[in-house]
PDB file of C-alpha atoms in Angstrom:
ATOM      1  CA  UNK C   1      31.920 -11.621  18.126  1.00  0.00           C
ATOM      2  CA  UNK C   2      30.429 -14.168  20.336  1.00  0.00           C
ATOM      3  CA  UNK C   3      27.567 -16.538  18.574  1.00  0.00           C
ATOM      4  CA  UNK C   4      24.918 -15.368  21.590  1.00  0.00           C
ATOM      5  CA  UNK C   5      25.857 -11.603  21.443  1.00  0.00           C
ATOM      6  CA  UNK C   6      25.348  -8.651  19.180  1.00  0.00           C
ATOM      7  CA  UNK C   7      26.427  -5.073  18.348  1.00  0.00           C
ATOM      8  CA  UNK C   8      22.924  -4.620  17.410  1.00  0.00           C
ATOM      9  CA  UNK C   9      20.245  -2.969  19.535  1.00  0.00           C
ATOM     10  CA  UNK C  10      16.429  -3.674  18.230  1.00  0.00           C
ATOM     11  CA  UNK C  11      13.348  -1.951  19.490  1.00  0.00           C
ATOM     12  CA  UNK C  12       9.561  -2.929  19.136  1.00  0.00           C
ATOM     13  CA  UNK C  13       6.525  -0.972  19.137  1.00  0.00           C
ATOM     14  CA  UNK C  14       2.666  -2.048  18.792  1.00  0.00           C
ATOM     15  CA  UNK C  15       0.355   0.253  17.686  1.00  0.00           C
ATOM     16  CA  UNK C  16      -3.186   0.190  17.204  1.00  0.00           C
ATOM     17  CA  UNK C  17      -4.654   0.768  13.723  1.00  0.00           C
ATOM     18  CA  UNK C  18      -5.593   3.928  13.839  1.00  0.00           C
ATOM     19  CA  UNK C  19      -4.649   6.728  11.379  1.00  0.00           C
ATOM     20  CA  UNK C  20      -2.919   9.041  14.385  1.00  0.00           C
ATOM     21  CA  UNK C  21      -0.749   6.442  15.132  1.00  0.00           C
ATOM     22  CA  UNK C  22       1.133   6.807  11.936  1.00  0.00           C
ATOM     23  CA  UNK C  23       2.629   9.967  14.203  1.00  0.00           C
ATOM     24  CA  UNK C  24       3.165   7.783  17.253  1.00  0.00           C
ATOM     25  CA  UNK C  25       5.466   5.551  15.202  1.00  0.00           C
ATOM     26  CA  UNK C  26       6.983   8.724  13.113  1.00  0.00           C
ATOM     27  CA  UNK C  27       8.083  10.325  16.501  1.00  0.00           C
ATOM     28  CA  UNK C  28       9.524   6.905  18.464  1.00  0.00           C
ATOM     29  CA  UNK C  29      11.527   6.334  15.319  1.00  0.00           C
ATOM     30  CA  UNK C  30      12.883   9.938  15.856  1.00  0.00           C
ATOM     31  CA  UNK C  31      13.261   9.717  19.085  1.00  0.00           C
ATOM     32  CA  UNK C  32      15.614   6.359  18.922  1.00  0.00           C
ATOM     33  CA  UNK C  33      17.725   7.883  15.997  1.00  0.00           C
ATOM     34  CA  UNK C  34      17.829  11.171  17.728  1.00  0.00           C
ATOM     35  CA  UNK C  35      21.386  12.317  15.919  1.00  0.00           C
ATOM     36  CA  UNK C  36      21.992   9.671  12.886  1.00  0.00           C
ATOM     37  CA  UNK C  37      22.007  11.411   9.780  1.00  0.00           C
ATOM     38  CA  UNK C  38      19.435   8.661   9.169  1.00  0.00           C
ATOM     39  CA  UNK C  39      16.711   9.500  10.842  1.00  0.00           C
ATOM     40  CA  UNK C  40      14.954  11.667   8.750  1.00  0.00           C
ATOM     41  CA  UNK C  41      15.052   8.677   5.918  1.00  0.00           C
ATOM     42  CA  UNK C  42      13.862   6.389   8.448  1.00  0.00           C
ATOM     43  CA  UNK C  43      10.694   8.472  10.004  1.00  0.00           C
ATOM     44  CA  UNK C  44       9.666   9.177   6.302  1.00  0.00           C
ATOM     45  CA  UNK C  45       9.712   5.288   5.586  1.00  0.00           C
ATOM     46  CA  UNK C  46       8.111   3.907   8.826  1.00  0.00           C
ATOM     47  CA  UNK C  47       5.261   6.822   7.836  1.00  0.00           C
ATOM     48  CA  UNK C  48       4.843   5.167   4.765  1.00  0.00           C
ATOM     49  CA  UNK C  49       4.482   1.777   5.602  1.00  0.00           C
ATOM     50  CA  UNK C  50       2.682   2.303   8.389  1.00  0.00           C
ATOM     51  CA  UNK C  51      -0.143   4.256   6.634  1.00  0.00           C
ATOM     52  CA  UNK C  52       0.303   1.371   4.037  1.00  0.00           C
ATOM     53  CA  UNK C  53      -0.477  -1.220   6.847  1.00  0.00           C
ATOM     54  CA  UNK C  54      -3.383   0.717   8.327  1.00  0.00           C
ATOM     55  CA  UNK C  55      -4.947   1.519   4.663  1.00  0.00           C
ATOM     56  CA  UNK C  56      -4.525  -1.411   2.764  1.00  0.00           C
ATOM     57  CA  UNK C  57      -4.667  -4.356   5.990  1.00  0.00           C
ATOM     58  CA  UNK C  58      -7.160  -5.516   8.446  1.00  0.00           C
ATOM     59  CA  UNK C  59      -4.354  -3.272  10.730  1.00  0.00           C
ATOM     60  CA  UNK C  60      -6.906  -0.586   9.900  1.00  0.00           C
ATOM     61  CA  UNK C  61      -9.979  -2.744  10.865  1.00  0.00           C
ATOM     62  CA  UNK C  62     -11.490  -2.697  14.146  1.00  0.00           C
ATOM     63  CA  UNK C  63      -8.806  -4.286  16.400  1.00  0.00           C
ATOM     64  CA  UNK C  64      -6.356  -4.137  14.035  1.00  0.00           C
ATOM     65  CA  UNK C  65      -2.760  -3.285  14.895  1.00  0.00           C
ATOM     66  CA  UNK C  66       0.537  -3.008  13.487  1.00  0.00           C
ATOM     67  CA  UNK C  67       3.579  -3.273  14.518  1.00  0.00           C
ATOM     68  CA  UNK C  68       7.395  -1.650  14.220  1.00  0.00           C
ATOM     69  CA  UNK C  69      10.702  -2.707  14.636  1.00  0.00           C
ATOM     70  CA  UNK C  70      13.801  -0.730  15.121  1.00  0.00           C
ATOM     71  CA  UNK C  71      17.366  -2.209  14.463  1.00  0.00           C
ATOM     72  CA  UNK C  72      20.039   0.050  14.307  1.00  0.00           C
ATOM     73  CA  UNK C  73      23.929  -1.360  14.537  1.00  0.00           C
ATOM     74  CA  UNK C  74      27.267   0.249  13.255  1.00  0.00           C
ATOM     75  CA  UNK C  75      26.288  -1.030   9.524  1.00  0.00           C
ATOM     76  CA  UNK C  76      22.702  -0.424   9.310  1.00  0.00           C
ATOM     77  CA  UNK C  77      19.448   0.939  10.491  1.00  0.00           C
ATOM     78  CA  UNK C  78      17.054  -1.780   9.656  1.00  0.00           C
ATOM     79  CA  UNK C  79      12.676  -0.360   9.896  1.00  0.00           C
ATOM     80  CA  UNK C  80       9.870  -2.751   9.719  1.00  0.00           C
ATOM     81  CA  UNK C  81       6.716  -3.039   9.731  1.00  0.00           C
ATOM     82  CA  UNK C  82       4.052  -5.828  10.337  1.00  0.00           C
ATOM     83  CA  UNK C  83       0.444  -5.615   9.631  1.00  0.00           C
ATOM     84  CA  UNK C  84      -2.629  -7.982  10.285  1.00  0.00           C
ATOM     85  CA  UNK C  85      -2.693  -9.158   7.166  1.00  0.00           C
ATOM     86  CA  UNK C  86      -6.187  -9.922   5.665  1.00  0.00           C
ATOM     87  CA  UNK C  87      -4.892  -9.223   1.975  1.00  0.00           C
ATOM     88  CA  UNK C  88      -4.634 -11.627  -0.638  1.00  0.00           C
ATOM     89  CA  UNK C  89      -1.569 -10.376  -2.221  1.00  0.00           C
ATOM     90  CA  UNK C  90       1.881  -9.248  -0.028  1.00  0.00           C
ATOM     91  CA  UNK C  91       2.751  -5.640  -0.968  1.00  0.00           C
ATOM     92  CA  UNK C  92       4.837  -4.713  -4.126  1.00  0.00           C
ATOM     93  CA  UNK C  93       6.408  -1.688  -5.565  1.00  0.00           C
ATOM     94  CA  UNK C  94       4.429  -0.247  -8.259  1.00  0.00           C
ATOM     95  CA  UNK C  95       5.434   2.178 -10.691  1.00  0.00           C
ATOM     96  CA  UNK C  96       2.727   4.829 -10.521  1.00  0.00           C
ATOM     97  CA  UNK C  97       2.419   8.251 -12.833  1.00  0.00           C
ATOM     98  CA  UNK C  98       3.115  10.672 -10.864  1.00  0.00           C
ATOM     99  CA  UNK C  99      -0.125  12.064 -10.512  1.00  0.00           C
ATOM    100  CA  UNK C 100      -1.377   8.894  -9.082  1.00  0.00           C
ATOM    101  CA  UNK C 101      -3.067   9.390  -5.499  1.00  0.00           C
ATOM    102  CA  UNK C 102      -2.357   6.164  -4.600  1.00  0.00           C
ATOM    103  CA  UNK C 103       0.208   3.026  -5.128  1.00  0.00           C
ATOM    104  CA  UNK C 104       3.305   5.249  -5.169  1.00  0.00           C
ATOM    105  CA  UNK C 105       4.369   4.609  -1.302  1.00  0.00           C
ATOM    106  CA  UNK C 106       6.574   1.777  -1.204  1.00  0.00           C
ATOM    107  CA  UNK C 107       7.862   2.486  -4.400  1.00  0.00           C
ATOM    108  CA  UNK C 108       9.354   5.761  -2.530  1.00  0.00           C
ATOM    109  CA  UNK C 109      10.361   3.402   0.186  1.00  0.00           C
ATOM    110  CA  UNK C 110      11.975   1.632  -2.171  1.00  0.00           C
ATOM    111  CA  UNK C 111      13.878   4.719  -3.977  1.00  0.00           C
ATOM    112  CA  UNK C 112      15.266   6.157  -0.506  1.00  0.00           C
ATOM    113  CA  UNK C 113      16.533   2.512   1.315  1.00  0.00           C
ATOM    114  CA  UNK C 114      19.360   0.746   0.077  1.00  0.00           C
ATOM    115  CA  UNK C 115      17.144  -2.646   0.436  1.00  0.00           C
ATOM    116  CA  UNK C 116      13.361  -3.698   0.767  1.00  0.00           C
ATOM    117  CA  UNK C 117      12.063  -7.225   1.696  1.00  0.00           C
ATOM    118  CA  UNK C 118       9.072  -8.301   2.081  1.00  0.00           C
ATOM    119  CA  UNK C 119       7.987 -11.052   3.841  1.00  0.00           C
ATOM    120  CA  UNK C 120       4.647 -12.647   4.026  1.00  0.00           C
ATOM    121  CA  UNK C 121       3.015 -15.451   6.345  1.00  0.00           C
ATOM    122  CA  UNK C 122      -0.451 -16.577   7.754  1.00  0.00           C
ATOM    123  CA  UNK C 123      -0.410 -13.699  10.068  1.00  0.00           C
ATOM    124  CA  UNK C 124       0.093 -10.789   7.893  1.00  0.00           C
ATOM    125  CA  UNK C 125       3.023  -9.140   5.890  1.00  0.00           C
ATOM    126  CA  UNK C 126       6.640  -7.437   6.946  1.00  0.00           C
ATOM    127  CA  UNK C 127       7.789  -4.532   5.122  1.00  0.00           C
ATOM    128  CA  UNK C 128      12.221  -4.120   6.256  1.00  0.00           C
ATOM    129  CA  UNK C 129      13.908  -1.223   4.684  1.00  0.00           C
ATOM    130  CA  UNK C 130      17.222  -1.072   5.156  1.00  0.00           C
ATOM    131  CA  UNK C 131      19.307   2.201   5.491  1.00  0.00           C
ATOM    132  CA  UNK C 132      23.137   1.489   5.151  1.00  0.00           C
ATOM    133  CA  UNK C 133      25.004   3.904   7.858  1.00  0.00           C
ATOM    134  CA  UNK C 134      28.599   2.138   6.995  1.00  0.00           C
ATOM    135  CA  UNK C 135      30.020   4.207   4.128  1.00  0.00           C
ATOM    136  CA  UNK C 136      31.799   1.194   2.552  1.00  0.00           C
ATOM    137  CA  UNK C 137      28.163  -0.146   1.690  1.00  0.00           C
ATOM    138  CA  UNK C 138      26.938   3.069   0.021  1.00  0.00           C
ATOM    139  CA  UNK C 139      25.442   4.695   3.227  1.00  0.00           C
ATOM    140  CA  UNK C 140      26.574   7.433   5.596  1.00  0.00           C
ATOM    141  CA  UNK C 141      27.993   6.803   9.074  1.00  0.00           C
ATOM    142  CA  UNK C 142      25.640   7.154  12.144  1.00  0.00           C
TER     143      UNK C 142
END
């Protein structure tokens, strides 16, 4: 492969932080993974971190926002999300009971992608999950 190209095709989406747009993002997901055997994996996690970004971030503040990111290539399907920030603490899997109402999100996230990462700076946090689609990694082919 070339240095400057890629088999990889990324979308981005901004959203504004309001709850309804937790939908928006559900059905763009969808709509880009229309046919992978992924994409009901995917919508489920970019619902739960984007309700996480608009309930636990200044995303859900007036102005806020929060944004999504697509990836999808032969090997994975890569979802992430990027809030305002405004926390003191980046967001980590915690084990919940299970009738906990809340805290038990990325934990699932966690449980259904093959790899989380979180990444934090001075503008706010980035949930990835990745989904592996090649079947030599543990995933199913797109």
């Amino acid at each position: 492969m070339h240095e400057y190209t890629s088999t990889a095709r990324v979308w981005g989406l901004s959203c504004p932080g309001f709850p309804e747009e937790v939908g928006r993002a559900r059905r763009w997901t969808r709509d880009i993974l229309r046919g992978s055997p992924l994409a009901d994996d995917a919508e489920l996690i970019v619902s739960e971190l984007s309700a996480n970004a608009i309930l636990h971030t200044a995303s859900g503040r007036e102005h806020g926002s929060f944004h999504l990111a697509v990836a999808v290539s032969a090997q994975v399907v890569a979802v992430s999300v990027t809030d305002d920030g405004g926390t003191a603490t980046a967001p980590k899997v915690e084990h919940q009971d299970q009738d906990a109402e809340h805290g038990r999100g990325l934990g699932m996230v966690s449980a259904i992608a093959h790899r989380v990462v979180v990444h934090d700076s001075d503008q706010g946090h980035t949930v990835t999950a990745e989904l592996f689609a090649d079947t030599r990694l543990g995933g199913h082919p797109c």
